[in-house]
Short mmCIF file of N, CA and C in Angstrom, two decimals:
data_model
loop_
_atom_site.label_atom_id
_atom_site.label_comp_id
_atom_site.label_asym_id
_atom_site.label_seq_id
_atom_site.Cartn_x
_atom_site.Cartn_y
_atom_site.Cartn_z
N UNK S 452 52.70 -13.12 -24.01
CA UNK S 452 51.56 -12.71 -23.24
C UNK S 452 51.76 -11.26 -22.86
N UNK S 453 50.80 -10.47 -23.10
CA UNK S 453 51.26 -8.59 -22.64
C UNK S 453 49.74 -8.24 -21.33
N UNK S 454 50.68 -7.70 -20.71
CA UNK S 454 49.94 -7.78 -19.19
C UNK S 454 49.85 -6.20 -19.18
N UNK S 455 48.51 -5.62 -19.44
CA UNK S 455 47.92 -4.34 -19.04
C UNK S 455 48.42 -3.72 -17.68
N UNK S 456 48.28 -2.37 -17.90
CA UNK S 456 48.98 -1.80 -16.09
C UNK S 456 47.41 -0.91 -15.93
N UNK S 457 46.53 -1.54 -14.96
CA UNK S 457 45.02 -0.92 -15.08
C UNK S 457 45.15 0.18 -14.07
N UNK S 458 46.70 0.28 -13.07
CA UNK S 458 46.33 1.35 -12.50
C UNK S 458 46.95 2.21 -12.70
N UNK S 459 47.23 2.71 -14.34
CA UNK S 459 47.58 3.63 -14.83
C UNK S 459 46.51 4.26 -16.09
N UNK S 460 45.22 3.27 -16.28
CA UNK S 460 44.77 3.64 -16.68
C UNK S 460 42.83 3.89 -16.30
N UNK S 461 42.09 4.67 -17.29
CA UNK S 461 40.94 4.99 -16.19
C UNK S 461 40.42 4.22 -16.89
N UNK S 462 38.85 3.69 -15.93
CA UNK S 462 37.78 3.18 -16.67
C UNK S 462 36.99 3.75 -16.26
N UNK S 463 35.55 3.61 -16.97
CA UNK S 463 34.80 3.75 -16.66
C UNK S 463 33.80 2.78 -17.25
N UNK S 464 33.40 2.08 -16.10
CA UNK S 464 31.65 1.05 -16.44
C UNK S 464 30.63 1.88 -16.19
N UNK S 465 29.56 1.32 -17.07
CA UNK S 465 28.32 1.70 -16.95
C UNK S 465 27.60 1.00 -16.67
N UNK S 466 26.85 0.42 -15.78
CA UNK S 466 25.56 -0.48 -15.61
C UNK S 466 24.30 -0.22 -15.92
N UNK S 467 23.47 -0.87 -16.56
CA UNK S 467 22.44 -0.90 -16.59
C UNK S 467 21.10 -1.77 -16.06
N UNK S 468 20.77 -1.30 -14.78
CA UNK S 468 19.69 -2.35 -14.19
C UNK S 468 18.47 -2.22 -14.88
N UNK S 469 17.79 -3.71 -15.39
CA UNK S 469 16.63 -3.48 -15.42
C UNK S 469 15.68 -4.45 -14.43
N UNK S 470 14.52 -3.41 -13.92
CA UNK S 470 13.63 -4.27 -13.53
C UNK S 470 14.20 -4.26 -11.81
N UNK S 471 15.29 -3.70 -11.46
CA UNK S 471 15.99 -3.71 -9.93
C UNK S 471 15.22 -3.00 -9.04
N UNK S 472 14.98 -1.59 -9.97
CA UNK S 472 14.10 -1.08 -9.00
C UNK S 472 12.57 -0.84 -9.04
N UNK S 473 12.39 -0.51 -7.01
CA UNK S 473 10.58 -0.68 -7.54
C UNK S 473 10.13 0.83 -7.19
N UNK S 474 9.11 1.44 -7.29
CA UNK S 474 8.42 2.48 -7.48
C UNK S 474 7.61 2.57 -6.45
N UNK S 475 7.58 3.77 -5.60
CA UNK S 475 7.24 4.38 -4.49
C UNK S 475 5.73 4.25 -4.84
N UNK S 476 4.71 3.28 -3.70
CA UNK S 476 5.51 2.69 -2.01
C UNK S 476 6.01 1.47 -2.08
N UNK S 477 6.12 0.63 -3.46
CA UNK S 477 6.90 -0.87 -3.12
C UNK S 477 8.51 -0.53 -3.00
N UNK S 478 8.62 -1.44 -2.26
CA UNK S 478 10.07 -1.94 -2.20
C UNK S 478 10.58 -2.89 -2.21
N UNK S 479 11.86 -3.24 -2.66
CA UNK S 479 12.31 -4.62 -3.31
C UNK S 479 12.58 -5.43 -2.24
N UNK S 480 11.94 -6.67 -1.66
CA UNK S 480 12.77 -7.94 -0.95
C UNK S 480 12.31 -9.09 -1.76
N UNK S 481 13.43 -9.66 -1.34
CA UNK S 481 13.69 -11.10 -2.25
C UNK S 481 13.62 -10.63 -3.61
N UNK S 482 12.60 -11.41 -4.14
CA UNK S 482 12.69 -11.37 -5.79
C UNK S 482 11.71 -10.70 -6.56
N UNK S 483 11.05 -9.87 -5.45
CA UNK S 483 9.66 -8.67 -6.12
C UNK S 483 9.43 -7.56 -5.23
N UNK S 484 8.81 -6.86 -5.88
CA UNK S 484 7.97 -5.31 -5.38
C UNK S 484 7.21 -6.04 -4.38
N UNK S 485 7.74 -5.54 -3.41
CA UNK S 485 6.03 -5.58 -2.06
C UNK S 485 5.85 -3.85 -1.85
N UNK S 486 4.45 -4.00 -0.90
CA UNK S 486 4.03 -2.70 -0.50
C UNK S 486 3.51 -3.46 0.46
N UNK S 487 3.82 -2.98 1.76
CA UNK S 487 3.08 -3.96 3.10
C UNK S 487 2.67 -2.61 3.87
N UNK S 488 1.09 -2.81 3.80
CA UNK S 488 0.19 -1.74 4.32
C UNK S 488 -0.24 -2.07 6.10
N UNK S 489 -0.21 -1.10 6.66
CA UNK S 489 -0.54 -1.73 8.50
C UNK S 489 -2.11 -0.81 8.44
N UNK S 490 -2.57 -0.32 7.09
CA UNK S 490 -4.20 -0.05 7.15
C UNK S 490 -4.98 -1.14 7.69
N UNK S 491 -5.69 -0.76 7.90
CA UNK S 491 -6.61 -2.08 8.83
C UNK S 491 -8.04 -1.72 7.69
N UNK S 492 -8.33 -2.66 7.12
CA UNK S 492 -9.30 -2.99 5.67
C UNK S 492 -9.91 -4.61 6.06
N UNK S 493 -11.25 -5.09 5.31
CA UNK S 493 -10.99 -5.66 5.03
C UNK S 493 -10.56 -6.36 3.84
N UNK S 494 -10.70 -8.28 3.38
CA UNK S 494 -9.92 -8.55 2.44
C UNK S 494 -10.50 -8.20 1.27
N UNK S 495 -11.62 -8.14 0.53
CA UNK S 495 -12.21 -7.39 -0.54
C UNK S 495 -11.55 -5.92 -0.74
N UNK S 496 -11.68 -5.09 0.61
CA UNK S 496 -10.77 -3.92 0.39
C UNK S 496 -9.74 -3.81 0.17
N UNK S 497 -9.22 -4.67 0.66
CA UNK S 497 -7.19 -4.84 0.60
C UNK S 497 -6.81 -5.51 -0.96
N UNK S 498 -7.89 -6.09 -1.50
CA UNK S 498 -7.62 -6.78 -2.49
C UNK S 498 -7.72 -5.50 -3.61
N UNK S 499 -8.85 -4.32 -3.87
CA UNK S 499 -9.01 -3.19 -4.43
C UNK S 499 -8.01 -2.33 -4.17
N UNK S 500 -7.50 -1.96 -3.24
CA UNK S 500 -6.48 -1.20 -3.03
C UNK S 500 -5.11 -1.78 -3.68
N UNK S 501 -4.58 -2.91 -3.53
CA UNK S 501 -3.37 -3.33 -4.43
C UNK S 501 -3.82 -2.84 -5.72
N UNK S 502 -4.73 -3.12 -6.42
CA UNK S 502 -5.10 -3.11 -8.28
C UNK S 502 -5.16 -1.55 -8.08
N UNK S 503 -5.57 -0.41 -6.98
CA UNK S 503 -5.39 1.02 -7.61
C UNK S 503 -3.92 1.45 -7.24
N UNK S 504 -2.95 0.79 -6.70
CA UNK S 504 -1.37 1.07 -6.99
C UNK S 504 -1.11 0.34 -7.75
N UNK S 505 -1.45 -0.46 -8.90
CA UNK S 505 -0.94 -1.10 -9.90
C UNK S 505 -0.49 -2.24 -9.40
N UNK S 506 -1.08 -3.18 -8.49
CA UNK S 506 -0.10 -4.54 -8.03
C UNK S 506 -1.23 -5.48 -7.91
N UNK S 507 -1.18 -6.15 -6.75
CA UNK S 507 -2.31 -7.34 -6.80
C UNK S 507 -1.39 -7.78 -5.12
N UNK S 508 -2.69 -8.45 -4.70
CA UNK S 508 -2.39 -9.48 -3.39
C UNK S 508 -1.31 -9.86 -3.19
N UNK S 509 -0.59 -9.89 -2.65
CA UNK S 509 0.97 -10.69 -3.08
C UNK S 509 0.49 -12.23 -2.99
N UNK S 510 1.37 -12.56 -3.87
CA UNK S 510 1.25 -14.17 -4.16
C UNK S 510 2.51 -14.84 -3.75
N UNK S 511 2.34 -16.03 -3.17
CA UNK S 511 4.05 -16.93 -2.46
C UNK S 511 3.93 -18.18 -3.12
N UNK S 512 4.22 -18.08 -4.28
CA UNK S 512 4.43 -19.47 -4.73
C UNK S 512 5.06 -20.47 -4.57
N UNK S 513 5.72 -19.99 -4.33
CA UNK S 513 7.24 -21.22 -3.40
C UNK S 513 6.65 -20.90 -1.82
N UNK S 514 7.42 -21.78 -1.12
CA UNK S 514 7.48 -21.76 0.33
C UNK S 514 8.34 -21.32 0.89
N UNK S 515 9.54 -20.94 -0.35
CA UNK S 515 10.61 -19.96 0.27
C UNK S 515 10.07 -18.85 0.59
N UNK S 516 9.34 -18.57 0.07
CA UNK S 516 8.75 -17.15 -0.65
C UNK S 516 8.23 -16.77 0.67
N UNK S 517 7.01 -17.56 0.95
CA UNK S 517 6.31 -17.34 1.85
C UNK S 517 6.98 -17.41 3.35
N UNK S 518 7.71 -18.37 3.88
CA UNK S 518 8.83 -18.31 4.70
C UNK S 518 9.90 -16.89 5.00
N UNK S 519 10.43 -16.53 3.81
CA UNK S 519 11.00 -15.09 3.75
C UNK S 519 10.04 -14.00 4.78
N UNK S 520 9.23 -13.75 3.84
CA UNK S 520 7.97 -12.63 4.31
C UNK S 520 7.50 -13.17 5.63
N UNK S 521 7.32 -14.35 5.56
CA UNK S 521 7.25 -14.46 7.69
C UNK S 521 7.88 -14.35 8.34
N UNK S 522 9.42 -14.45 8.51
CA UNK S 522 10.48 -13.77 9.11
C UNK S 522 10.33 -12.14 8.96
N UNK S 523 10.00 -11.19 7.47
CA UNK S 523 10.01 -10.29 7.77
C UNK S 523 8.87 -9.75 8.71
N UNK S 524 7.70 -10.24 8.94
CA UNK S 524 6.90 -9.86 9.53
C UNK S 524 7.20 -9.71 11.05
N UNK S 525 7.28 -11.28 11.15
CA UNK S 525 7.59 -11.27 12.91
C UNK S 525 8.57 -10.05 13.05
N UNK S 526 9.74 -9.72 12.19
CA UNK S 526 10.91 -8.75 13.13
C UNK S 526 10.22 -7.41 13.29
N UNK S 527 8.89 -7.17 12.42
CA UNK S 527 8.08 -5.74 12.16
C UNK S 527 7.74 -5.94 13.60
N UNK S 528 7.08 -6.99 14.38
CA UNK S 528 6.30 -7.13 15.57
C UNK S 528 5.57 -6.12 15.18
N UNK S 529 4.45 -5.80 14.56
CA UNK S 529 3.19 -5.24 14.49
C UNK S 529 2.40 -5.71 15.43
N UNK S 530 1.90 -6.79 15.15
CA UNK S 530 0.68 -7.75 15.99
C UNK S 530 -0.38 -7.65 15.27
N UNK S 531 -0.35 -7.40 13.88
CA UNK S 531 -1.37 -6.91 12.74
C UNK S 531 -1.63 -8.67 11.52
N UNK S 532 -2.38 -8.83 11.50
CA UNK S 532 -2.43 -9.57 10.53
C UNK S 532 -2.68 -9.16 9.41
N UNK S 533 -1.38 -9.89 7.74
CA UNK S 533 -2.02 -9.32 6.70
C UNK S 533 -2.67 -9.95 5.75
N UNK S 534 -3.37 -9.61 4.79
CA UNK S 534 -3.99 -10.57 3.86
C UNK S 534 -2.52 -10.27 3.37
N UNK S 535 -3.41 -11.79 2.45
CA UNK S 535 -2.54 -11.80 0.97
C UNK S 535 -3.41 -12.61 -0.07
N UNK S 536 -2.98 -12.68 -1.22
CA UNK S 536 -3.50 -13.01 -2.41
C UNK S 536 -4.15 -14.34 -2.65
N UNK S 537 -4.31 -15.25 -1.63
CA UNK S 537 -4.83 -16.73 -2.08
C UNK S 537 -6.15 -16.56 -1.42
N UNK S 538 -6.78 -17.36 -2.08
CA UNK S 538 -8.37 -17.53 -2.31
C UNK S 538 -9.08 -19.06 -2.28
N UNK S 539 -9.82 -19.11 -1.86
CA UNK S 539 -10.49 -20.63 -1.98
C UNK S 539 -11.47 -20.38 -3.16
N UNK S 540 -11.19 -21.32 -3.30
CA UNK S 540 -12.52 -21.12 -4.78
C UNK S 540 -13.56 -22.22 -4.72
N UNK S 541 -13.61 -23.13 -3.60
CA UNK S 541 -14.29 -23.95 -3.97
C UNK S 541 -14.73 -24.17 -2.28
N UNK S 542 -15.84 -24.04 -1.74
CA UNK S 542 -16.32 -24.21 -0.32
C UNK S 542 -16.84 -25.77 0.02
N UNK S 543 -17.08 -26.84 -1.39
CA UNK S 543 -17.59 -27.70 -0.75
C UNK S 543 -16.53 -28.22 -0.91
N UNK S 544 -15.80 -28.22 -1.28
CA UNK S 544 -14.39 -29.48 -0.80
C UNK S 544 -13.72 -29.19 0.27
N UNK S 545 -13.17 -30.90 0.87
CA UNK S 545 -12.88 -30.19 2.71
C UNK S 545 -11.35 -29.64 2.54
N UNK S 546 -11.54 -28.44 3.02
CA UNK S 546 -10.09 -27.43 3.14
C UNK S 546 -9.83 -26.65 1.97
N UNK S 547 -11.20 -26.75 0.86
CA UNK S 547 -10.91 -25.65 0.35
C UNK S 547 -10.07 -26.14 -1.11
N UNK S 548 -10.30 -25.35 -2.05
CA UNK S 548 -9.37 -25.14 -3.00
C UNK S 548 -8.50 -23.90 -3.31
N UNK S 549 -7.28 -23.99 -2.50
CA UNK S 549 -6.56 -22.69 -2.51
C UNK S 549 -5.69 -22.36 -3.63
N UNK S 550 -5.97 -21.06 -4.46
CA UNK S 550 -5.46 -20.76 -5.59
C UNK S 550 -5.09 -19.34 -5.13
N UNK S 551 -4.17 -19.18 -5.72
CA UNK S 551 -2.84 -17.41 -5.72
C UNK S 551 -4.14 -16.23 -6.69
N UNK S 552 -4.42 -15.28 -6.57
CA UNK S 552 -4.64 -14.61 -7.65
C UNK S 552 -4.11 -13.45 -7.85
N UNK S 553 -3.62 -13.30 -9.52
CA UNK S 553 -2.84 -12.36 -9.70
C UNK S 553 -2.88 -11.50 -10.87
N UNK S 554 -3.49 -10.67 -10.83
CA UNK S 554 -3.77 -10.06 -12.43
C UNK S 554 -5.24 -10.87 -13.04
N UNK S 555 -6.19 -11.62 -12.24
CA UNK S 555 -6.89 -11.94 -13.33
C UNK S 555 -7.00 -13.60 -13.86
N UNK S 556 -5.92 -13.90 -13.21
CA UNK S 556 -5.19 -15.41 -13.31
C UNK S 556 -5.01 -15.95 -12.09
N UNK S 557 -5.64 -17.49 -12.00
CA UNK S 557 -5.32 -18.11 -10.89
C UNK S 557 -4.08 -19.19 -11.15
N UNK S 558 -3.55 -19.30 -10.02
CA UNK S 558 -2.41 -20.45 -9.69
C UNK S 558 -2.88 -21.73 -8.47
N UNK S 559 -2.96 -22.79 -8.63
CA UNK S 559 -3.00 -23.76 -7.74
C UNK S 559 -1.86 -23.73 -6.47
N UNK S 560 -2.31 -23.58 -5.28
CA UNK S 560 -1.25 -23.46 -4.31
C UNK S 560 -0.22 -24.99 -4.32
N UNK S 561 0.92 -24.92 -4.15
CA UNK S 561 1.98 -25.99 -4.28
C UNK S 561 2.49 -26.69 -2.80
N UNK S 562 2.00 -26.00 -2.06
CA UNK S 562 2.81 -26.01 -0.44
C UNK S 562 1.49 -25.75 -0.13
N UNK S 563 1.54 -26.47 1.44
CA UNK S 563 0.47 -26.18 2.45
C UNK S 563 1.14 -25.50 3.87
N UNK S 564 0.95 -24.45 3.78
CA UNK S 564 1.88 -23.41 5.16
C UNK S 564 0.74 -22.86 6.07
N UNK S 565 -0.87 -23.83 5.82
CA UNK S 565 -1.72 -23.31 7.16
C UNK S 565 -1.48 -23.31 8.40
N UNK S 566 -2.24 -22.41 9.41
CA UNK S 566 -2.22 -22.70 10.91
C UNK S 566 -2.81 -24.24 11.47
N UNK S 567 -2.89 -24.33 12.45
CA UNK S 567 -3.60 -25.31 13.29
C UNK S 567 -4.67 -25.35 12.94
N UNK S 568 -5.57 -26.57 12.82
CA UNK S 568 -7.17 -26.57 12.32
C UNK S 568 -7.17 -25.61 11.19
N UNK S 569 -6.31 -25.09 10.82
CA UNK S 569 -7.04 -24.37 9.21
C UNK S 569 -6.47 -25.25 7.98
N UNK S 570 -6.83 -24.83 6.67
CA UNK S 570 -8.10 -23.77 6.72
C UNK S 570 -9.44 -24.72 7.07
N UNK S 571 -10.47 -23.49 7.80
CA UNK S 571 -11.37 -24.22 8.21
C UNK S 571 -13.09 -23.69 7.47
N UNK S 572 -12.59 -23.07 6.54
CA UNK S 572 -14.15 -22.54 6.50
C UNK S 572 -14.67 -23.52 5.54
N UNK S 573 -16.18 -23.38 5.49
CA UNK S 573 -17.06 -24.26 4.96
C UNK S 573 -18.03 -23.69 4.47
N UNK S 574 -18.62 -23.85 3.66
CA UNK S 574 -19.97 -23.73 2.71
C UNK S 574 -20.72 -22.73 3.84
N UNK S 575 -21.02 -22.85 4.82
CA UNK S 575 -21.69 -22.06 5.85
C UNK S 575 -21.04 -21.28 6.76
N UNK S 576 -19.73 -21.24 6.52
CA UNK S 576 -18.61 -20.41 7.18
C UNK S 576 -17.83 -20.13 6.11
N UNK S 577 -17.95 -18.83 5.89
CA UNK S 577 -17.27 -19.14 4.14
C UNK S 577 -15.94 -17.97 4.27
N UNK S 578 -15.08 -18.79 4.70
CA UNK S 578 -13.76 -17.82 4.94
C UNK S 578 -12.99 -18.19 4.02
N UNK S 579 -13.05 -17.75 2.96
CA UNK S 579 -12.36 -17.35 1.23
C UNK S 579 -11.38 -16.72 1.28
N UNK S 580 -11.29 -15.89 2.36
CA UNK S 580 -9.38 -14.76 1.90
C UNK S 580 -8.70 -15.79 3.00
N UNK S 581 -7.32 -15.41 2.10
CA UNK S 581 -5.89 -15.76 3.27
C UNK S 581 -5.11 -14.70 3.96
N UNK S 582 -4.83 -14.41 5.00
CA UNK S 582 -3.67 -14.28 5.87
C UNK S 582 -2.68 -14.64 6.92
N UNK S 583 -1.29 -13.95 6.76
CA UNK S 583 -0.66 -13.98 7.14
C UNK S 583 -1.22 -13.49 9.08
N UNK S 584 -1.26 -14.82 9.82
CA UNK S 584 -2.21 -14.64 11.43
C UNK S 584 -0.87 -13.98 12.30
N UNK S 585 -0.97 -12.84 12.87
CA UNK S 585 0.00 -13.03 13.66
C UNK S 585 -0.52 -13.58 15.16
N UNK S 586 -1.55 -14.17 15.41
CA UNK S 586 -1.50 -15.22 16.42
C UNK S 586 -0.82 -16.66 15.97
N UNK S 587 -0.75 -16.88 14.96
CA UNK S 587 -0.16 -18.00 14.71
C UNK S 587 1.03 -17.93 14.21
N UNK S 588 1.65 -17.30 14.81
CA UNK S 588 3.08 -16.88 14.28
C UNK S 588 3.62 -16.80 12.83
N UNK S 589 2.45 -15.96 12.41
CA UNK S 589 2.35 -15.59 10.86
C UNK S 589 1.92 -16.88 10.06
N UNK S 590 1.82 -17.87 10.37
CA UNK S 590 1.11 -18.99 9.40
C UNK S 590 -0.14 -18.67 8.75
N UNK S 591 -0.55 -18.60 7.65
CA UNK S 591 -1.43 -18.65 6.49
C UNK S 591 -2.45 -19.33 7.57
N UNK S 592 -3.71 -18.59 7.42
CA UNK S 592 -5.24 -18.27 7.85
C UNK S 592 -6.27 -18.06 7.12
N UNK S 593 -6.85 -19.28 6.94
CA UNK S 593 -8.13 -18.39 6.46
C UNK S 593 -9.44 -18.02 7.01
N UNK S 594 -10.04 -16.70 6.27
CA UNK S 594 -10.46 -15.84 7.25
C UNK S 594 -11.99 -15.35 6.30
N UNK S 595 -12.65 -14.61 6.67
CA UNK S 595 -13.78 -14.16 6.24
C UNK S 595 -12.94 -13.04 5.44
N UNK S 596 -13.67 -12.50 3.91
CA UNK S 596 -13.25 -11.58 3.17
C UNK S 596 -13.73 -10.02 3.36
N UNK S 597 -14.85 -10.17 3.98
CA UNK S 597 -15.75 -8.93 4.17
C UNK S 597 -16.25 -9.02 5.40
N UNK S 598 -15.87 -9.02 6.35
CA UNK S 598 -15.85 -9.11 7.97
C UNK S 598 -14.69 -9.01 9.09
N UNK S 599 -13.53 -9.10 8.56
CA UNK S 599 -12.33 -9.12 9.07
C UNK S 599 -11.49 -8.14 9.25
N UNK S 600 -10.79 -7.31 10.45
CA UNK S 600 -10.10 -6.31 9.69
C UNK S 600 -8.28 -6.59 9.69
N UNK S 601 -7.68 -6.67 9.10
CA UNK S 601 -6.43 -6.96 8.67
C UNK S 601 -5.33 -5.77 7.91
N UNK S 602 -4.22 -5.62 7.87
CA UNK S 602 -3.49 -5.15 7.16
C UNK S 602 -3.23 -6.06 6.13
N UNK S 603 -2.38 -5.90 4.65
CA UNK S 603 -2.32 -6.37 3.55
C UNK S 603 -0.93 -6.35 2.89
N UNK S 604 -0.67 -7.21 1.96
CA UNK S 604 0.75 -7.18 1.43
C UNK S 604 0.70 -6.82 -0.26
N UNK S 605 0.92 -5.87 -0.89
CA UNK S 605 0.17 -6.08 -2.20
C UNK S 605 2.20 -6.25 -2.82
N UNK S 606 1.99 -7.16 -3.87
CA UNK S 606 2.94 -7.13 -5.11
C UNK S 606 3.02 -6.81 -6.35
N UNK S 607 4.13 -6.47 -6.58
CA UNK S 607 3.97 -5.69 -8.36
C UNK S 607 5.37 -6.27 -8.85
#
C-alpha cells in the first residue's frame, strides 16, 4: 500500500457550479431564485412584473416550500402581504380550484396551507389571486386580483 504525503504537495481544485447562482434582484433560498418585492401592486400587476424580470409568481409546491418562505417572511416583519403564484380557476366549486401558475402551465395545488374561513371567494366575490396574509400569520389568502394592494414574491 503507498501512502501519498499531500502536505508536501500542491493542489489545486476547480469547481464548477451550475445553476447555484441567481441574477440580480433574485436571490437564492432553499431550492430557487426568489425576488421578494415590498412594492405595493396589485395581483394582475405583481403577476406582469415577475414575467418582465424573467420569472413568474413564485410557486410552493411542497409545503416545505411554502412553510420555509413563511418563516422567512415573519423574521422580515414587514406587515406587508405578498402575492404569489396560485390561482383559482374555477369560482363555482366551493373553495375554489387552486392551481400554481408558472410559465404558462398550471399545477394542481397538493397541500391546503389556507387561513381561517378561506379560501372564501365565490362566483360573486371573485377573489382568484393568492397571498401570503400577514394578518394571518402569513397563511395563504385568497384575495381579489385587481383591487388589492399587496407586495409579491416572483421566482425564476
Amino acid at each position: 500500500m503507498e501512502f501519498t504525503d499531500f502536505a508536501s504537495k500542491q493542489c489545486h481544485l476547480v469547481f464548477h457550479f451550475t445553476d447555484k447562482a441567481c441574477k440580480p434582484p433574485f436571490r437564492r433560498f432553499a431550492n430557487s431564485c426568489y425576488y421578494i418585492s415590498r412594492d405595493q401592486v396589485w395581483g394582475d400587476e405583481a403577476f406582469a412584473r415577475c414575467i418582465n424580470i424573467e420569472g413568474y409568481l413564485a410557486n410552493f409546491e411542497t409545503l416545505e416550500e411554502a412553510m420555509l418562505m413563511k418563516q422567512k417572511l415573519k423574521k422580515m416583519n414587514s406587515g406587508l402581504h405578498f402575492f404569489v403564484g396560485g390561482r383559482n380557476i374555477n369560482r363555482r366549486k366551493a373553495g375554489g380550484d387552486w392551481r400554481w401558475i408558472k410559465n404558462g402551465t398550471m399545477t394542481k395545488m397538493t397541500y391546503f396551507a389556507f387561513g381561517n374561513n378561506e379560501p372564501d371567494g365565490i362566483e360573486s366575490n371573485k377573489q382568484d389571486c393568492m397571498f401570503f396574509s400577514a394578518d394571518e400569520y402569513y397563511r395563504f389568502y385568497s384575495i381579489y386580483c385587481d383591487n388589492y394592494n399587496g407586495g409579491y414574491i416572483c421566482e425564476k
